[in-house]
Amino acid sequence: MNLKPEFVKSAPKWTECPEPNKPEYAFIGRSNVGKSSLINMLAERKDLAKTSGTPGKTQLLNVFLMEESWYLMDLPGYGYARVSKTKRGQFEKMITNYLTQRPNLINTFVLIDCRIPPQKIDLEFMEWLGENQIPFSMVFTKIDKISSAALQKALLNYKKEMLKTWESMPQVFTSSATGKIGRLELLNYISYLNEQLKGKF
Ligand code: GDP
């Protein structure tokens, strides 16, 4: 599957994103979760999304056009401690405004490092998405780093944690950028959703 990825722009806020005339899918997670690597793996490009060494450096909404028909939005990573409180506030606002206002946003993929136990910041973020009725899926990243038994255990553990507040689990994907795992599953899901939306854009 060749996505013919094209960088469109980096927008400082949702109002500066392209016309909302195509379905859009956002990718977000704590910095270092492997978001840039995952986007590059999906796009089959080495450095479409910048893997920034400095957490919180890319504080822009990065828009990519895929298959000439849908947008992939690379959202800034959240949850790093080195940014000042004021700055964090502004930046969270940029993300929450985007997520609540962007009319063509179809699904948000929340990335979670499979090796890290459930973190408050991720759980609270997903709860916030739920409260705001923003559809999302979970993507467990870097699965090449642990055994499949450990992965199953981590997924079960996460599920147990989620079901304390959720009635059911969202869609769950597993991925590895290094192992090129999960690409087709994610892209097929996006194609499926795009198919459902035919005629709406
Ligand atoms: P971002 O900050 O979320 O964009 O994360 P990056 O994509 O820059 O990745 C953070 C670090 O994790 C880098 O050192 C990557 O090489 C590494 N990494 C990302 N994805 C994977 C993966 O699937 N497997 C392994 N083993 N390492 C990964």
CSV table of N, CA and C in Angstrom, one decimal, residues 1-168:
chain,number,residue,atom,x,y,z
A,1,MET,N,0.8,-1.2,0.0
A,1,MET,CA,0.0,0.0,0.0
A,1,MET,C,0.9,1.2,0.0
A,2,ASN,N,0.9,2.0,-1.1
A,2,ASN,CA,1.7,3.2,-1.2
A,2,ASN,C,0.8,4.4,-0.9
A,3,LEU,N,1.1,5.1,0.2
A,3,LEU,CA,0.2,6.2,0.7
A,3,LEU,C,0.5,7.5,0.0
A,4,LYS,N,1.6,7.5,-0.8
A,4,LYS,CA,2.0,8.8,-1.4
A,4,LYS,C,1.9,10.0,-0.4
A,5,PRO,N,2.6,9.9,0.7
A,5,PRO,CA,2.5,10.9,1.7
A,5,PRO,C,3.1,12.2,1.3
A,6,GLU,N,2.4,13.3,1.7
A,6,GLU,CA,2.9,14.6,1.3
A,6,GLU,C,2.8,15.5,2.6
A,7,PHE,N,3.8,16.2,2.9
A,7,PHE,CA,3.7,17.2,4.0
A,7,PHE,C,2.9,18.4,3.5
A,8,VAL,N,1.9,18.8,4.3
A,8,VAL,CA,1.1,19.9,3.9
A,8,VAL,C,1.5,21.2,4.6
A,9,LYS,N,1.5,21.1,5.9
A,9,LYS,CA,1.9,22.3,6.7
A,9,LYS,C,2.0,22.0,8.2
A,10,SER,N,2.7,22.9,8.9
A,10,SER,CA,2.7,22.9,10.3
A,10,SER,C,1.9,24.0,10.8
A,11,ALA,N,0.8,23.8,11.5
A,11,ALA,CA,-0.1,24.8,11.9
A,11,ALA,C,0.0,25.1,13.4
A,12,PRO,N,0.1,26.4,13.8
A,12,PRO,CA,0.2,26.7,15.3
A,12,PRO,C,-1.2,26.5,16.0
A,13,LYS,N,-2.3,26.5,15.2
A,13,LYS,CA,-3.5,26.2,15.9
A,13,LYS,C,-4.5,25.6,14.8
A,14,TRP,N,-5.6,25.1,15.4
A,14,TRP,CA,-6.5,24.3,14.5
A,14,TRP,C,-7.1,25.2,13.4
A,15,THR,N,-7.3,26.5,13.7
A,15,THR,CA,-7.9,27.4,12.7
A,15,THR,C,-7.0,27.6,11.5
A,16,GLU,N,-5.7,27.2,11.6
A,16,GLU,CA,-4.8,27.4,10.5
A,16,GLU,C,-4.5,26.0,9.8
A,17,CYS,N,-5.3,25.0,10.1
A,17,CYS,CA,-5.2,23.8,9.4
A,17,CYS,C,-5.9,23.9,8.0
A,18,PRO,N,-5.6,22.9,7.1
A,18,PRO,CA,-6.3,23.0,5.8
A,18,PRO,C,-7.8,22.9,5.9
A,19,GLU,N,-8.4,23.4,4.8
A,19,GLU,CA,-9.9,23.2,4.7
A,19,GLU,C,-10.3,21.8,5.2
A,20,PRO,N,-11.3,21.7,6.0
A,20,PRO,CA,-11.7,20.4,6.5
A,20,PRO,C,-12.5,19.6,5.5
A,21,ASN,N,-11.9,19.4,4.3
A,21,ASN,CA,-12.7,18.7,3.3
A,21,ASN,C,-12.3,17.3,3.0
A,22,LYS,N,-11.5,16.8,4.0
A,22,LYS,CA,-11.1,15.3,3.9
A,22,LYS,C,-11.1,14.8,5.3
A,23,PRO,N,-11.4,13.4,5.4
A,23,PRO,CA,-11.3,12.8,6.7
A,23,PRO,C,-9.9,12.9,7.3
A,24,GLU,N,-9.9,13.1,8.6
A,24,GLU,CA,-8.6,13.3,9.3
A,24,GLU,C,-8.4,12.4,10.4
A,25,TYR,N,-7.2,12.0,10.6
A,25,TYR,CA,-6.8,11.0,11.7
A,25,TYR,C,-5.6,11.6,12.4
A,26,ALA,N,-5.8,11.7,13.8
A,26,ALA,CA,-4.7,12.3,14.6
A,26,ALA,C,-4.0,11.2,15.4
A,27,PHE,N,-2.7,11.5,15.5
A,27,PHE,CA,-1.8,10.6,16.3
A,27,PHE,C,-1.2,11.4,17.5
A,28,ILE,N,-1.4,10.9,18.7
A,28,ILE,CA,-0.9,11.6,19.8
A,28,ILE,C,-0.4,10.6,20.9
A,29,GLY,N,0.5,11.1,21.7
A,29,GLY,CA,1.0,10.3,22.8
A,29,GLY,C,2.0,11.1,23.6
A,30,ARG,N,2.5,10.5,24.7
A,30,ARG,CA,3.5,11.2,25.5
A,30,ARG,C,4.8,11.2,24.6
A,31,SER,N,5.6,12.2,24.9
A,31,SER,CA,6.8,12.3,24.0
A,31,SER,C,7.7,11.1,24.3
A,32,ASN,N,8.3,10.7,23.2
A,32,ASN,CA,9.1,9.5,23.2
A,32,ASN,C,8.4,8.1,23.1
A,33,VAL,N,7.1,8.2,22.9
A,33,VAL,CA,6.3,7.0,22.8
A,33,VAL,C,6.5,6.2,21.5
A,34,GLY,N,7.1,7.0,20.5
A,34,GLY,CA,7.4,6.3,19.3
A,34,GLY,C,6.5,6.8,18.2
A,35,LYS,N,5.9,8.0,18.4
A,35,LYS,CA,4.9,8.5,17.4
A,35,LYS,C,5.5,8.8,16.0
A,36,SER,N,6.6,9.5,16.0
A,36,SER,CA,7.3,9.9,14.7
A,36,SER,C,7.7,8.6,14.0
A,37,SER,N,8.2,7.7,14.8
A,37,SER,CA,8.7,6.4,14.1
A,37,SER,C,7.5,5.6,13.6
A,38,LEU,N,6.3,5.7,14.3
A,38,LEU,CA,5.1,5.0,13.8
A,38,LEU,C,4.6,5.6,12.5
A,39,ILE,N,4.6,7.0,12.5
A,39,ILE,CA,4.1,7.7,11.3
A,39,ILE,C,5.0,7.4,10.1
A,40,ASN,N,6.3,7.4,10.4
A,40,ASN,CA,7.2,7.1,9.3
A,40,ASN,C,7.1,5.7,8.8
A,41,MET,N,6.8,4.8,9.7
A,41,MET,CA,6.6,3.4,9.3
A,41,MET,C,5.3,3.3,8.5
A,42,LEU,N,4.2,3.9,8.9
A,42,LEU,CA,3.0,3.9,8.1
A,42,LEU,C,3.2,4.5,6.7
A,43,ALA,N,4.0,5.6,6.7
A,43,ALA,CA,4.2,6.3,5.4
A,43,ALA,C,5.2,5.7,4.6
A,44,GLU,N,6.0,4.7,5.1
A,44,GLU,CA,7.2,4.2,4.5
A,44,GLU,C,8.1,5.2,4.0
A,45,ARG,N,8.4,6.2,4.9
A,45,ARG,CA,9.3,7.3,4.7
A,45,ARG,C,10.2,7.3,5.9
A,46,LYS,N,11.5,7.6,5.6
A,46,LYS,CA,12.5,7.7,6.7
A,46,LYS,C,12.2,8.8,7.7
A,47,ASP,N,12.0,10.0,7.1
A,47,ASP,CA,11.9,11.1,8.0
A,47,ASP,C,10.8,12.1,7.6
A,48,LEU,N,9.6,11.5,7.4
A,48,LEU,CA,8.4,12.4,7.1
A,48,LEU,C,8.1,13.1,8.4
A,49,ALA,N,7.9,12.4,9.5
A,49,ALA,CA,7.7,13.0,10.8
A,49,ALA,C,9.1,13.1,11.4
A,50,LYS,N,9.3,14.2,12.1
A,50,LYS,CA,10.7,14.4,12.6
A,50,LYS,C,10.7,13.7,14.0
A,51,THR,N,11.7,12.8,14.1
A,51,THR,CA,11.9,12.2,15.4
A,51,THR,C,12.8,13.2,16.2
A,52,SER,N,12.2,14.0,17.0
A,52,SER,CA,13.0,15.0,17.7
A,52,SER,C,13.6,14.5,19.0
A,53,GLY,N,14.8,14.7,19.1
A,53,GLY,CA,15.5,14.3,20.4
A,53,GLY,C,15.1,15.1,21.6
A,54,THR,N,14.7,16.4,21.3
A,54,THR,CA,14.2,17.2,22.4
A,54,THR,C,12.8,17.1,22.7
A,55,PRO,N,12.4,16.6,23.8
A,55,PRO,CA,11.0,16.4,24.1
A,55,PRO,C,10.2,17.8,24.0
A,56,GLY,N,9.1,17.8,23.4
A,56,GLY,CA,8.3,19.0,23.3
A,56,GLY,C,8.8,20.0,22.3
A,57,LYS,N,9.7,19.6,21.5
A,57,LYS,CA,10.2,20.6,20.5
A,57,LYS,C,9.2,20.9,19.4
A,58,THR,N,8.5,19.8,19.0
A,58,THR,CA,7.6,20.0,17.9
A,58,THR,C,6.2,20.3,18.5
A,59,GLN,N,6.0,21.6,18.8
A,59,GLN,CA,4.7,22.0,19.3
A,59,GLN,C,3.8,22.6,18.3
A,60,LEU,N,3.7,21.9,17.2
A,60,LEU,CA,2.8,22.4,16.1
A,60,LEU,C,2.0,21.2,15.7
A,61,LEU,N,0.9,21.5,15.0
A,61,LEU,CA,0.0,20.5,14.4
A,61,LEU,C,0.6,20.2,13.0
A,62,ASN,N,1.2,19.1,12.8
A,62,ASN,CA,1.8,18.8,11.5
A,62,ASN,C,0.8,17.9,10.7
A,63,VAL,N,0.5,18.5,9.5
A,63,VAL,CA,-0.5,17.9,8.7
A,63,VAL,C,0.1,17.2,7.5
A,64,PHE,N,-0.3,16.0,7.2
A,64,PHE,CA,0.2,15.2,6.0
A,64,PHE,C,-1.0,14.8,5.2
A,65,LEU,N,-0.8,14.9,3.9
A,65,LEU,CA,-1.9,14.3,3.0
A,65,LEU,C,-1.5,12.9,2.6
A,66,MET,N,-2.4,12.0,2.8
A,66,MET,CA,-2.1,10.6,2.4
A,66,MET,C,-3.1,10.1,1.3
A,67,GLU,N,-2.6,9.4,0.4
A,67,GLU,CA,-3.4,8.8,-0.7
A,67,GLU,C,-4.2,9.9,-1.3
A,68,GLU,N,-3.8,11.1,-1.3
A,68,GLU,CA,-4.5,12.2,-1.9
A,68,GLU,C,-5.9,12.4,-1.4
A,69,SER,N,-6.2,11.7,-0.3
A,69,SER,CA,-7.6,11.6,0.1
A,69,SER,C,-7.9,11.8,1.6
A,70,TRP,N,-6.9,11.7,2.4
A,70,TRP,CA,-7.2,11.9,3.9
A,70,TRP,C,-6.0,12.5,4.5
A,71,TYR,N,-6.2,13.2,5.7
A,71,TYR,CA,-5.1,13.8,6.4
A,71,TYR,C,-4.7,13.0,7.6
A,72,LEU,N,-3.4,13.0,7.7
A,72,LEU,CA,-2.8,12.4,8.9
A,72,LEU,C,-2.3,13.6,9.7
A,73,MET,N,-2.7,13.7,11.0
A,73,MET,CA,-2.3,14.8,11.8
A,73,MET,C,-1.3,14.3,12.9
A,74,ASP,N,-0.1,14.8,12.9
A,74,ASP,CA,0.9,14.5,13.9
A,74,ASP,C,0.8,15.6,15.0
A,75,LEU,N,0.2,15.2,16.1
A,75,LEU,CA,0.0,16.1,17.2
A,75,LEU,C,1.2,16.1,18.1
A,76,PRO,N,1.5,17.3,18.7
A,76,PRO,CA,2.7,17.3,19.6
A,76,PRO,C,2.5,16.3,20.8
A,77,GLY,N,3.7,15.8,21.2
A,77,GLY,CA,3.7,14.9,22.4
A,77,GLY,C,3.3,15.6,23.6
A,78,TYR,N,2.6,14.9,24.5
A,78,TYR,CA,2.3,15.6,25.8
A,78,TYR,C,3.0,15.0,27.0
A,79,GLY,N,3.0,15.7,28.1
A,79,GLY,CA,3.4,15.1,29.3
A,79,GLY,C,4.9,15.1,29.6
A,80,TYR,N,5.6,16.1,29.1
A,80,TYR,CA,7.0,16.2,29.5
A,80,TYR,C,7.1,17.3,30.6
A,81,ALA,N,8.1,17.1,31.4
A,81,ALA,CA,8.2,17.9,32.6
A,81,ALA,C,9.0,19.2,32.4
A,82,ARG,N,9.8,19.2,31.4
A,82,ARG,CA,10.7,20.3,31.2
A,82,ARG,C,10.2,21.6,30.7
A,83,VAL,N,8.9,21.6,30.3
A,83,VAL,CA,8.3,22.8,29.8
A,83,VAL,C,7.6,23.5,31.0
A,84,SER,N,7.7,24.9,31.0
A,84,SER,CA,7.1,25.7,32.0
A,84,SER,C,5.6,25.5,32.1
A,85,LYS,N,5.0,25.7,33.2
A,85,LYS,CA,3.5,25.6,33.4
A,85,LYS,C,2.7,26.4,32.5
A,86,THR,N,3.1,27.7,32.3
A,86,THR,CA,2.4,28.5,31.4
A,86,THR,C,2.4,28.0,30.0
A,87,LYS,N,3.6,27.6,29.6
A,87,LYS,CA,3.8,27.1,28.2
A,87,LYS,C,2.9,25.8,28.0
A,88,ARG,N,3.0,25.0,29.1
A,88,ARG,CA,2.2,23.7,29.0
A,88,ARG,C,0.7,24.0,28.8
A,89,GLY,N,0.2,25.0,29.6
A,89,GLY,CA,-1.2,25.4,29.5
A,89,GLY,C,-1.6,25.8,28.1
A,90,GLN,N,-0.7,26.7,27.5
A,90,GLN,CA,-1.0,27.2,26.1
A,90,GLN,C,-1.1,26.0,25.1
A,91,PHE,N,-0.1,25.1,25.4
A,91,PHE,CA,0.1,24.0,24.4
A,91,PHE,C,-1.1,23.0,24.6
A,92,GLU,N,-1.5,22.8,25.8
A,92,GLU,CA,-2.6,21.9,26.0
A,92,GLU,C,-3.9,22.4,25.4
A,93,LYS,N,-4.0,23.7,25.5
A,93,LYS,CA,-5.1,24.4,24.9
A,93,LYS,C,-5.2,24.2,23.4
A,94,MET,N,-4.0,24.3,22.8
A,94,MET,CA,-3.9,24.1,21.3
A,94,MET,C,-4.4,22.7,20.9
A,95,ILE,N,-4.0,21.7,21.7
A,95,ILE,CA,-4.4,20.3,21.4
A,95,ILE,C,-5.9,20.1,21.7
A,96,THR,N,-6.3,20.6,22.9
A,96,THR,CA,-7.7,20.4,23.2
A,96,THR,C,-8.7,21.2,22.3
A,97,ASN,N,-8.2,22.4,21.9
A,97,ASN,CA,-9.0,23.1,20.9
A,97,ASN,C,-9.1,22.4,19.6
A,98,TYR,N,-8.0,21.9,19.1
A,98,TYR,CA,-7.9,21.1,17.9
A,98,TYR,C,-8.9,19.9,18.0
A,99,LEU,N,-8.7,19.1,19.1
A,99,LEU,CA,-9.5,17.9,19.2
A,99,LEU,C,-11.0,18.1,19.3
A,100,THR,N,-11.4,19.3,20.0
A,100,THR,CA,-12.8,19.5,20.1
A,100,THR,C,-13.4,20.3,19.0
A,101,GLN,N,-12.6,21.0,18.2
A,101,GLN,CA,-13.2,21.9,17.2
A,101,GLN,C,-13.1,21.4,15.7
A,102,ARG,N,-12.0,20.6,15.5
A,102,ARG,CA,-11.8,20.2,14.1
A,102,ARG,C,-12.9,19.4,13.5
A,103,PRO,N,-13.7,19.9,12.6
A,103,PRO,CA,-14.9,19.2,12.2
A,103,PRO,C,-14.7,17.9,11.4
A,104,ASN,N,-13.5,17.7,10.8
A,104,ASN,CA,-13.3,16.5,10.0
A,104,ASN,C,-12.5,15.4,10.7
A,105,LEU,N,-12.3,15.6,12.0
A,105,LEU,CA,-11.5,14.7,12.7
A,105,LEU,C,-12.3,13.4,12.9
A,106,ILE,N,-11.9,12.3,12.4
A,106,ILE,CA,-12.6,11.1,12.4
A,106,ILE,C,-12.2,10.2,13.6
A,107,ASN,N,-10.9,10.1,13.8
A,107,ASN,CA,-10.5,9.2,14.9
A,107,ASN,C,-9.1,9.7,15.4
A,108,THR,N,-8.9,9.5,16.7
A,108,THR,CA,-7.6,9.9,17.3
A,108,THR,C,-6.9,8.6,17.8
A,109,PHE,N,-5.7,8.4,17.4
A,109,PHE,CA,-4.9,7.2,17.8
A,109,PHE,C,-4.0,7.6,19.0
A,110,VAL,N,-4.3,7.1,20.1
A,110,VAL,CA,-3.6,7.4,21.4
A,110,VAL,C,-2.5,6.4,21.5
A,111,LEU,N,-1.3,6.8,21.4
A,111,LEU,CA,-0.1,5.9,21.5
A,111,LEU,C,0.3,5.6,22.9
A,112,ILE,N,0.6,4.4,23.2
A,112,ILE,CA,1.0,4.0,24.6
A,112,ILE,C,2.2,3.1,24.5
A,113,ASP,N,3.3,3.4,25.2
A,113,ASP,CA,4.5,2.5,25.2
A,113,ASP,C,4.1,1.2,25.9
A,114,CYS,N,4.2,0.1,25.2
A,114,CYS,CA,3.7,-1.2,25.8
A,114,CYS,C,4.5,-1.6,27.1
A,115,ARG,N,5.7,-1.0,27.2
A,115,ARG,CA,6.5,-1.5,28.4
A,115,ARG,C,6.2,-0.7,29.6
A,116,ILE,N,5.5,0.4,29.5
A,116,ILE,CA,5.2,1.2,30.7
A,116,ILE,C,3.9,1.0,31.3
A,117,PRO,N,3.8,0.7,32.6
A,117,PRO,CA,2.5,0.5,33.2
A,117,PRO,C,1.5,1.7,33.0
A,118,PRO,N,0.2,1.5,33.1
A,118,PRO,CA,-0.7,2.6,32.9
A,118,PRO,C,-0.4,3.8,33.6
A,119,GLN,N,-0.3,4.9,32.9
A,119,GLN,CA,0.1,6.2,33.5
A,119,GLN,C,-1.1,7.1,33.6
A,120,LYS,N,-1.2,7.8,34.7
A,120,LYS,CA,-2.3,8.7,35.0
A,120,LYS,C,-2.5,9.7,33.8
A,121,ILE,N,-1.5,10.2,33.3
A,121,ILE,CA,-1.6,11.3,32.3
A,121,ILE,C,-2.4,10.7,31.0
A,122,ASP,N,-2.0,9.4,30.7
A,122,ASP,CA,-2.7,8.8,29.5
A,122,ASP,C,-4.1,8.4,29.8
A,123,LEU,N,-4.3,7.9,31.0
A,123,LEU,CA,-5.7,7.5,31.4
A,123,LEU,C,-6.6,8.7,31.5
A,124,GLU,N,-6.1,9.8,32.1
A,124,GLU,CA,-6.9,11.1,32.2
A,124,GLU,C,-7.1,11.6,30.8
A,125,PHE,N,-6.1,11.6,29.9
A,125,PHE,CA,-6.3,12.1,28.6
A,125,PHE,C,-7.5,11.3,27.9
A,126,MET,N,-7.4,10.0,28.0
A,126,MET,CA,-8.5,9.2,27.3
A,126,MET,C,-9.8,9.4,28.0
A,127,GLU,N,-9.8,9.6,29.3
A,127,GLU,CA,-11.1,10.0,29.9
A,127,GLU,C,-11.7,11.3,29.4
A,128,TRP,N,-10.8,12.2,29.2
A,128,TRP,CA,-11.2,13.5,28.7
A,128,TRP,C,-11.7,13.4,27.2
A,129,LEU,N,-11.1,12.5,26.4
A,129,LEU,CA,-11.6,12.3,25.1
A,129,LEU,C,-13.0,11.7,25.2
A,130,GLY,N,-13.2,10.7,26.1
A,130,GLY,CA,-14.5,10.1,26.3
A,130,GLY,C,-15.6,11.2,26.7
A,131,GLU,N,-15.2,12.0,27.6
A,131,GLU,CA,-16.1,13.0,28.1
A,131,GLU,C,-16.5,14.0,27.0
A,132,ASN,N,-15.6,14.2,26.1
A,132,ASN,CA,-15.9,15.1,25.0
A,132,ASN,C,-16.4,14.4,23.7
A,133,GLN,N,-16.6,13.1,23.9
A,133,GLN,CA,-17.1,12.3,22.8
A,133,GLN,C,-16.3,12.3,21.5
A,134,ILE,N,-15.0,12.3,21.8
A,134,ILE,CA,-14.0,12.3,20.7
A,134,ILE,C,-13.6,10.8,20.5
A,135,PRO,N,-13.9,10.2,19.3
A,135,PRO,CA,-13.6,8.8,19.1
A,135,PRO,C,-12.1,8.6,19.1
A,136,PHE,N,-11.6,7.5,19.7
A,136,PHE,CA,-10.2,7.2,19.7
A,136,PHE,C,-10.0,5.7,19.8
A,137,SER,N,-8.7,5.4,19.4
A,137,SER,CA,-8.3,4.0,19.5
A,137,SER,C,-7.0,4.1,20.3
A,138,MET,N,-6.5,2.9,20.8
A,138,MET,CA,-5.2,2.9,21.5
A,138,MET,C,-4.3,2.1,20.6
A,139,VAL,N,-3.0,2.6,20.6
A,139,VAL,CA,-2.0,1.9,19.8
A,139,VAL,C,-0.8,1.6,20.8
A,140,PHE,N,-0.6,0.4,21.1
A,140,PHE,CA,0.6,0.0,21.9
A,140,PHE,C,1.8,-0.1,21.1
A,141,THR,N,2.8,0.7,21.4
A,141,THR,CA,4.0,0.8,20.5
A,141,THR,C,5.1,0.0,21.0
A,142,LYS,N,6.1,-0.1,20.2
A,142,LYS,CA,7.4,-0.8,20.5
A,142,LYS,C,7.3,-2.2,21.0
A,143,ILE,N,6.4,-2.9,20.4
A,143,ILE,CA,6.1,-4.3,20.9
A,143,ILE,C,7.3,-5.3,20.6
A,144,ASP,N,8.2,-4.8,19.7
A,144,ASP,CA,9.4,-5.7,19.5
A,144,ASP,C,10.3,-5.7,20.8
A,145,LYS,N,10.0,-4.8,21.7
A,145,LYS,CA,10.9,-4.7,22.9
A,145,LYS,C,10.6,-5.7,24.0
A,146,ILE,N,9.4,-6.3,23.9
A,146,ILE,CA,9.1,-7.3,24.9
A,146,ILE,C,8.6,-8.6,24.3
A,147,SER,N,8.5,-9.6,25.1
A,147,SER,CA,8.1,-10.9,24.6
A,147,SER,C,6.6,-10.9,24.4
A,148,SER,N,6.0,-11.8,23.6
A,148,SER,CA,4.6,-11.8,23.4
A,148,SER,C,3.8,-12.1,24.7
A,149,ALA,N,4.4,-12.9,25.6
A,149,ALA,CA,3.8,-13.2,26.8
A,149,ALA,C,3.7,-11.9,27.7
A,150,ALA,N,4.8,-11.2,27.7
A,150,ALA,CA,4.8,-9.9,28.4
A,150,ALA,C,3.9,-8.9,27.8
A,151,LEU,N,3.7,-8.9,26.5
A,151,LEU,CA,2.8,-8.0,25.9
A,151,LEU,C,1.4,-8.4,26.3
A,152,GLN,N,1.0,-9.6,26.2
A,152,GLN,CA,-0.3,-10.1,26.6
A,152,GLN,C,-0.6,-9.6,28.0
A,153,LYS,N,0.3,-9.8,28.9
A,153,LYS,CA,0.2,-9.4,30.3
A,153,LYS,C,0.0,-7.9,30.4
A,154,ALA,N,0.7,-7.1,29.6
A,154,ALA,CA,0.6,-5.7,29.7
A,154,ALA,C,-0.7,-5.2,29.2
A,155,LEU,N,-1.2,-5.9,28.1
A,155,LEU,CA,-2.5,-5.5,27.5
A,155,LEU,C,-3.6,-5.8,28.5
A,156,LEU,N,-3.5,-7.0,29.2
A,156,LEU,CA,-4.6,-7.3,30.1
A,156,LEU,C,-4.6,-6.4,31.3
A,157,ASN,N,-3.4,-6.0,31.7
A,157,ASN,CA,-3.2,-5.1,32.9
A,157,ASN,C,-3.9,-3.7,32.5
A,158,TYR,N,-3.6,-3.3,31.3
A,158,TYR,CA,-4.2,-2.0,30.9
A,158,TYR,C,-5.7,-2.1,30.8
A,159,LYS,N,-6.2,-3.2,30.3
A,159,LYS,CA,-7.6,-3.4,30.1
A,159,LYS,C,-8.3,-3.3,31.5
A,160,LYS,N,-7.6,-4.0,32.5
A,160,LYS,CA,-8.2,-4.0,33.8
A,160,LYS,C,-8.3,-2.6,34.4
A,161,GLU,N,-7.2,-1.8,34.1
A,161,GLU,CA,-7.2,-0.4,34.6
A,161,GLU,C,-8.3,0.4,33.9
A,162,MET,N,-8.4,0.2,32.6
A,162,MET,CA,-9.4,1.0,31.8
A,162,MET,C,-10.8,0.7,32.3
A,163,LEU,N,-11.1,-0.6,32.5
A,163,LEU,CA,-12.4,-1.0,32.8
A,163,LEU,C,-12.9,-0.6,34.2
A,164,LYS,N,-12.0,0.1,34.9
A,164,LYS,CA,-12.4,0.7,36.2
A,164,LYS,C,-13.3,1.9,35.9
A,165,THR,N,-13.0,2.6,34.8
A,165,THR,CA,-13.8,3.8,34.5
A,165,THR,C,-14.6,3.6,33.2
A,166,TRP,N,-14.2,2.7,32.3
A,166,TRP,CA,-14.9,2.6,31.0
A,166,TRP,C,-15.8,1.3,31.0
A,167,GLU,N,-16.9,1.4,30.3
A,167,GLU,CA,-17.8,0.2,30.2
A,167,GLU,C,-17.2,-0.8,29.2
A,168,SER,N,-16.5,-0.3,28.2
A,168,SER,CA,-15.9,-1.3,27.3
A,168,SER,C,-14.6,-0.7,26.8
